[in-house]
Amino acid sequence: TVSTLRFFERLAEAKITKVINISSAAVYGNGSYTNNKVIRPLKPVNKYGVSKLIVEGLVRELFPKGVSLRLFNVYGSAYRVKRANKSVIEVLQSLDPKKDTFHAFSKTNYTRDYVHVLDVCSAIELTIGKFYKPDDSHNPIIETNRNCSTYDIGTDKETSLIDVVTSIQPDIPIKQHHTPKGTIQRSSSWNIWSQVYLGWKPRYKFP
């Protein structure tokens, strides 16, 4: 977070006004899943979410045309490469039910909103396109909030871990572990503003 803050401060000093900040659904904590989708509390439950919220605040303060994209649970094809930080979908896809065991938290009913990496790339491309329209004065991405716009990048679909497991590896053994403190229980996006102002809509849905 400190490095990011310093980087953004340098951009501001260089008079940069258009910035895309990749944020996270973690800023909501368990507040992304509420009956009121319009007004949702920003109550991160772990350090990662707190750090993302701090950076969003800095972007809002320093960049009059800054945008924060709150990514929900991103998945793609990382299971084909050696990478430590894989999504649960990619982990399951890489396992062999005949010899492997899937390790999960004791509460397998917690939920996530899974968004494909190609849809994330599309959202970023559309945001860049909005930045560089010939006439910024009629750019809805700027008019909606002069002090930084934020957009959920997710499918609006809540999927439980157990549903993910049964969809990908229905026969794999599951070993449950204690749920660590700071684990988000339920998570779901509300991408209506992404659709209206970015022209973005997810093409891939899981399962």
Short mmCIF file of C-alpha atoms in Angstrom, two decimals:
data_model
loop_
_atom_site.label_atom_id
_atom_site.label_comp_id
_atom_site.label_asym_id
_atom_site.label_seq_id
_atom_site.Cartn_x
_atom_site.Cartn_y
_atom_site.Cartn_z
CA THR A 1 0.00 0.00 0.00
CA VAL A 2 2.81 2.43 0.84
CA SER A 3 4.40 1.91 -2.58
CA THR A 4 1.06 2.47 -4.29
CA LEU A 5 0.46 5.67 -2.32
CA ARG A 6 3.87 7.02 -3.27
CA PHE A 7 3.33 6.07 -6.91
CA PHE A 8 -0.01 7.90 -7.07
CA GLU A 9 1.49 10.94 -5.34
CA ARG A 10 4.16 11.08 -8.05
CA LEU A 11 1.50 10.86 -10.73
CA ALA A 12 -0.40 13.74 -9.14
CA GLU A 13 2.78 15.82 -9.00
CA ALA A 14 3.18 15.17 -12.73
CA LYS A 15 -0.34 16.61 -13.27
CA ILE A 16 -1.80 13.26 -14.30
CA THR A 17 -5.61 13.40 -13.96
CA LYS A 18 -6.83 10.15 -15.53
CA VAL A 19 -6.07 7.06 -13.48
CA ILE A 20 -7.62 3.59 -13.36
CA ASN A 21 -7.23 2.04 -9.92
CA ILE A 22 -7.74 -1.71 -9.68
CA SER A 23 -9.57 -2.13 -6.40
CA SER A 24 -11.41 -5.07 -4.88
CA ALA A 25 -14.76 -6.25 -3.58
CA ALA A 26 -12.89 -6.71 -0.29
CA VAL A 27 -13.66 -3.04 0.49
CA TYR A 28 -17.25 -4.11 1.24
CA GLY A 29 -16.35 -6.85 3.67
CA ASN A 30 -19.64 -8.67 4.15
CA GLY A 31 -21.54 -5.56 3.10
CA SER A 32 -21.62 -6.26 -0.63
CA TYR A 33 -24.52 -8.64 -0.07
CA THR A 34 -27.33 -6.49 1.29
CA ASN A 35 -31.00 -5.92 0.53
CA ASN A 36 -30.15 -2.36 -0.50
CA LYS A 37 -27.77 -2.65 -3.44
CA VAL A 38 -27.62 1.11 -3.98
CA ILE A 39 -26.30 1.96 -0.53
CA ARG A 40 -23.79 -0.60 0.70
CA PRO A 41 -21.45 -0.10 3.65
CA LEU A 42 -17.71 -0.12 3.11
CA LYS A 43 -16.62 -2.28 6.04
CA PRO A 44 -13.56 -4.35 5.11
CA VAL A 45 -12.91 -7.28 7.46
CA ASN A 46 -9.25 -7.84 6.62
CA LYS A 47 -6.05 -5.89 5.96
CA TYR A 48 -6.29 -6.42 2.22
CA GLY A 49 -9.70 -4.76 2.08
CA VAL A 50 -8.54 -1.91 4.31
CA SER A 51 -5.53 -1.25 2.07
CA LYS A 52 -7.73 -1.18 -1.04
CA LEU A 53 -10.11 1.28 0.61
CA ILE A 54 -7.22 3.55 1.58
CA VAL A 55 -5.98 3.62 -2.00
CA GLU A 56 -9.48 4.38 -3.29
CA GLY A 57 -9.55 7.37 -0.95
CA LEU A 58 -6.22 8.60 -2.27
CA VAL A 59 -7.38 8.28 -5.88
CA ARG A 60 -10.52 10.21 -5.00
CA GLU A 61 -8.44 12.95 -3.42
CA LEU A 62 -5.69 13.27 -6.02
CA PHE A 63 -7.31 12.58 -9.37
CA PRO A 64 -10.41 14.52 -10.49
CA LYS A 65 -11.02 12.01 -13.27
CA GLY A 66 -9.87 8.90 -11.45
CA VAL A 67 -11.78 5.63 -11.64
CA SER A 68 -11.68 2.66 -9.27
CA LEU A 69 -12.79 -0.73 -10.57
CA ARG A 70 -13.82 -3.04 -7.73
CA LEU A 71 -13.03 -6.53 -8.99
CA PHE A 72 -14.86 -9.46 -7.50
CA ASN A 73 -13.37 -12.98 -7.59
CA VAL A 74 -11.38 -13.17 -10.81
CA TYR A 75 -10.73 -16.52 -12.47
CA GLY A 76 -9.25 -17.57 -15.80
CA SER A 77 -6.61 -20.00 -17.04
CA ALA A 78 -3.97 -19.65 -14.34
CA TYR A 79 -4.17 -23.35 -13.50
CA ARG A 80 -2.14 -23.98 -16.65
CA VAL A 81 0.81 -21.96 -15.38
CA LYS A 82 2.81 -21.98 -12.16
CA ARG A 83 1.32 -19.20 -10.05
CA ALA A 84 0.83 -19.21 -6.29
CA ASN A 85 -2.26 -16.99 -6.13
CA LYS A 86 -4.90 -19.06 -7.95
CA SER A 87 -8.66 -18.79 -7.62
CA VAL A 88 -10.57 -21.70 -6.11
CA ILE A 89 -11.88 -22.53 -9.59
CA GLU A 90 -8.36 -22.86 -10.96
CA VAL A 91 -7.25 -24.91 -7.98
CA LEU A 92 -10.12 -27.36 -8.50
CA GLN A 93 -9.44 -27.60 -12.21
CA SER A 94 -5.85 -28.58 -11.48
CA LEU A 95 -6.72 -31.41 -9.07
CA ASP A 96 -7.05 -35.10 -9.80
CA PRO A 97 -9.98 -36.56 -7.78
CA LYS A 98 -8.30 -39.98 -7.78
CA LYS A 99 -5.23 -38.83 -5.87
CA ASP A 100 -5.83 -35.25 -4.63
CA THR A 101 -7.86 -33.74 -1.80
CA PHE A 102 -9.49 -30.32 -1.86
CA HIS A 103 -8.78 -28.26 1.25
CA ALA A 104 -11.56 -25.90 2.30
CA PHE A 105 -12.64 -23.83 5.27
CA SER A 106 -15.07 -25.40 7.72
CA LYS A 107 -17.87 -23.27 6.30
CA THR A 108 -18.26 -24.31 2.67
CA ASN A 109 -21.46 -22.31 2.27
CA TYR A 110 -19.70 -18.95 1.97
CA THR A 111 -20.27 -17.29 -1.40
CA ARG A 112 -18.38 -15.38 -4.04
CA ASP A 113 -19.12 -13.57 -7.29
CA TYR A 114 -16.83 -15.10 -9.93
CA VAL A 115 -15.85 -12.88 -12.86
CA HIS A 116 -13.73 -14.07 -15.78
CA VAL A 117 -10.39 -12.39 -16.41
CA LEU A 118 -11.39 -11.61 -20.00
CA ASP A 119 -14.40 -9.69 -18.72
CA VAL A 120 -12.07 -7.76 -16.40
CA CYS A 121 -9.87 -6.87 -19.37
CA SER A 122 -12.95 -5.71 -21.25
CA ALA A 123 -13.94 -3.42 -18.36
CA ILE A 124 -10.47 -1.86 -18.31
CA GLU A 125 -10.51 -1.34 -22.08
CA LEU A 126 -13.92 0.32 -21.94
CA THR A 127 -12.76 2.60 -19.13
CA ILE A 128 -9.74 3.67 -21.15
CA GLY A 129 -12.05 4.32 -24.09
CA LYS A 130 -14.21 6.59 -21.95
CA PHE A 131 -11.12 8.51 -20.86
CA TYR A 132 -10.15 9.30 -24.42
CA LYS A 133 -13.43 10.29 -25.97
CA PRO A 134 -12.96 13.40 -28.16
CA ASP A 135 -15.18 15.51 -25.90
CA ASP A 136 -14.70 14.87 -22.20
CA SER A 137 -17.45 17.33 -21.26
CA HIS A 138 -20.08 14.79 -22.30
CA ASN A 139 -18.36 11.79 -20.81
CA PRO A 140 -20.75 10.14 -18.31
CA ILE A 141 -17.86 8.44 -16.52
CA ILE A 142 -16.66 11.88 -15.48
CA GLU A 143 -20.00 13.62 -15.04
CA THR A 144 -21.32 11.05 -12.55
CA ASN A 145 -18.75 11.90 -9.91
CA ARG A 146 -16.10 14.57 -10.26
CA ASN A 147 -14.22 13.11 -7.31
CA CYS A 148 -13.67 9.61 -8.69
CA SER A 149 -16.13 7.03 -9.91
CA THR A 150 -16.23 3.48 -8.59
CA TYR A 151 -17.67 0.50 -10.41
CA ASP A 152 -18.34 -3.11 -9.44
CA ILE A 153 -16.84 -5.58 -11.91
CA GLY A 154 -18.74 -8.79 -11.25
CA THR A 155 -21.60 -10.88 -12.59
CA ASP A 156 -24.16 -10.04 -9.86
CA LYS A 157 -24.36 -13.77 -9.24
CA GLU A 158 -23.63 -15.27 -5.82
CA THR A 159 -22.19 -18.80 -5.91
CA SER A 160 -21.41 -20.91 -2.85
CA LEU A 161 -18.14 -22.79 -2.51
CA ILE A 162 -19.91 -26.13 -2.33
CA ASP A 163 -21.65 -25.37 -5.63
CA VAL A 164 -18.29 -24.57 -7.20
CA VAL A 165 -16.81 -27.85 -5.97
CA THR A 166 -19.73 -30.00 -7.12
CA SER A 167 -19.77 -28.27 -10.49
CA ILE A 168 -16.07 -28.82 -11.24
CA GLN A 169 -15.01 -31.82 -9.14
CA PRO A 170 -18.11 -33.60 -7.80
CA ASP A 171 -16.12 -36.67 -6.71
CA ILE A 172 -13.14 -35.05 -5.05
CA PRO A 173 -12.55 -35.63 -1.31
CA ILE A 174 -12.87 -32.48 0.83
CA LYS A 175 -10.84 -31.79 3.96
CA GLN A 176 -12.21 -28.94 6.03
CA HIS A 177 -10.10 -26.53 8.06
CA HIS A 178 -10.85 -23.78 10.54
CA THR A 179 -12.15 -20.59 8.90
CA PRO A 180 -9.57 -17.85 9.54
CA LYS A 181 -10.55 -14.49 10.96
CA GLY A 182 -11.23 -11.89 8.28
CA THR A 183 -12.80 -14.32 5.81
CA ILE A 184 -15.68 -12.75 3.90
CA GLN A 185 -18.83 -14.86 4.26
CA ARG A 186 -20.96 -13.59 1.37
CA SER A 187 -20.06 -11.49 -1.64
CA SER A 188 -22.07 -10.31 -4.63
CA SER A 189 -21.62 -7.39 -7.03
CA TRP A 190 -24.07 -4.84 -8.36
CA ASN A 191 -22.86 -3.93 -11.83
CA ILE A 192 -25.71 -1.70 -13.03
CA TRP A 193 -23.48 1.40 -13.03
CA SER A 194 -20.79 -0.48 -14.96
CA GLN A 195 -23.39 -1.31 -17.57
CA VAL A 196 -24.87 2.19 -17.74
CA TYR A 197 -21.71 4.31 -17.66
CA LEU A 198 -19.01 1.99 -18.99
CA GLY A 199 -21.16 0.02 -21.40
CA TRP A 200 -19.76 -3.12 -19.78
CA LYS A 201 -21.54 -6.40 -19.30
CA PRO A 202 -19.98 -9.76 -18.36
CA ARG A 203 -19.95 -12.29 -21.17
CA TYR A 204 -18.82 -15.26 -19.09
CA LYS A 205 -20.82 -16.68 -16.21
CA PHE A 206 -19.93 -19.45 -13.81
CA PRO A 207 -20.98 -22.16 -13.65
#
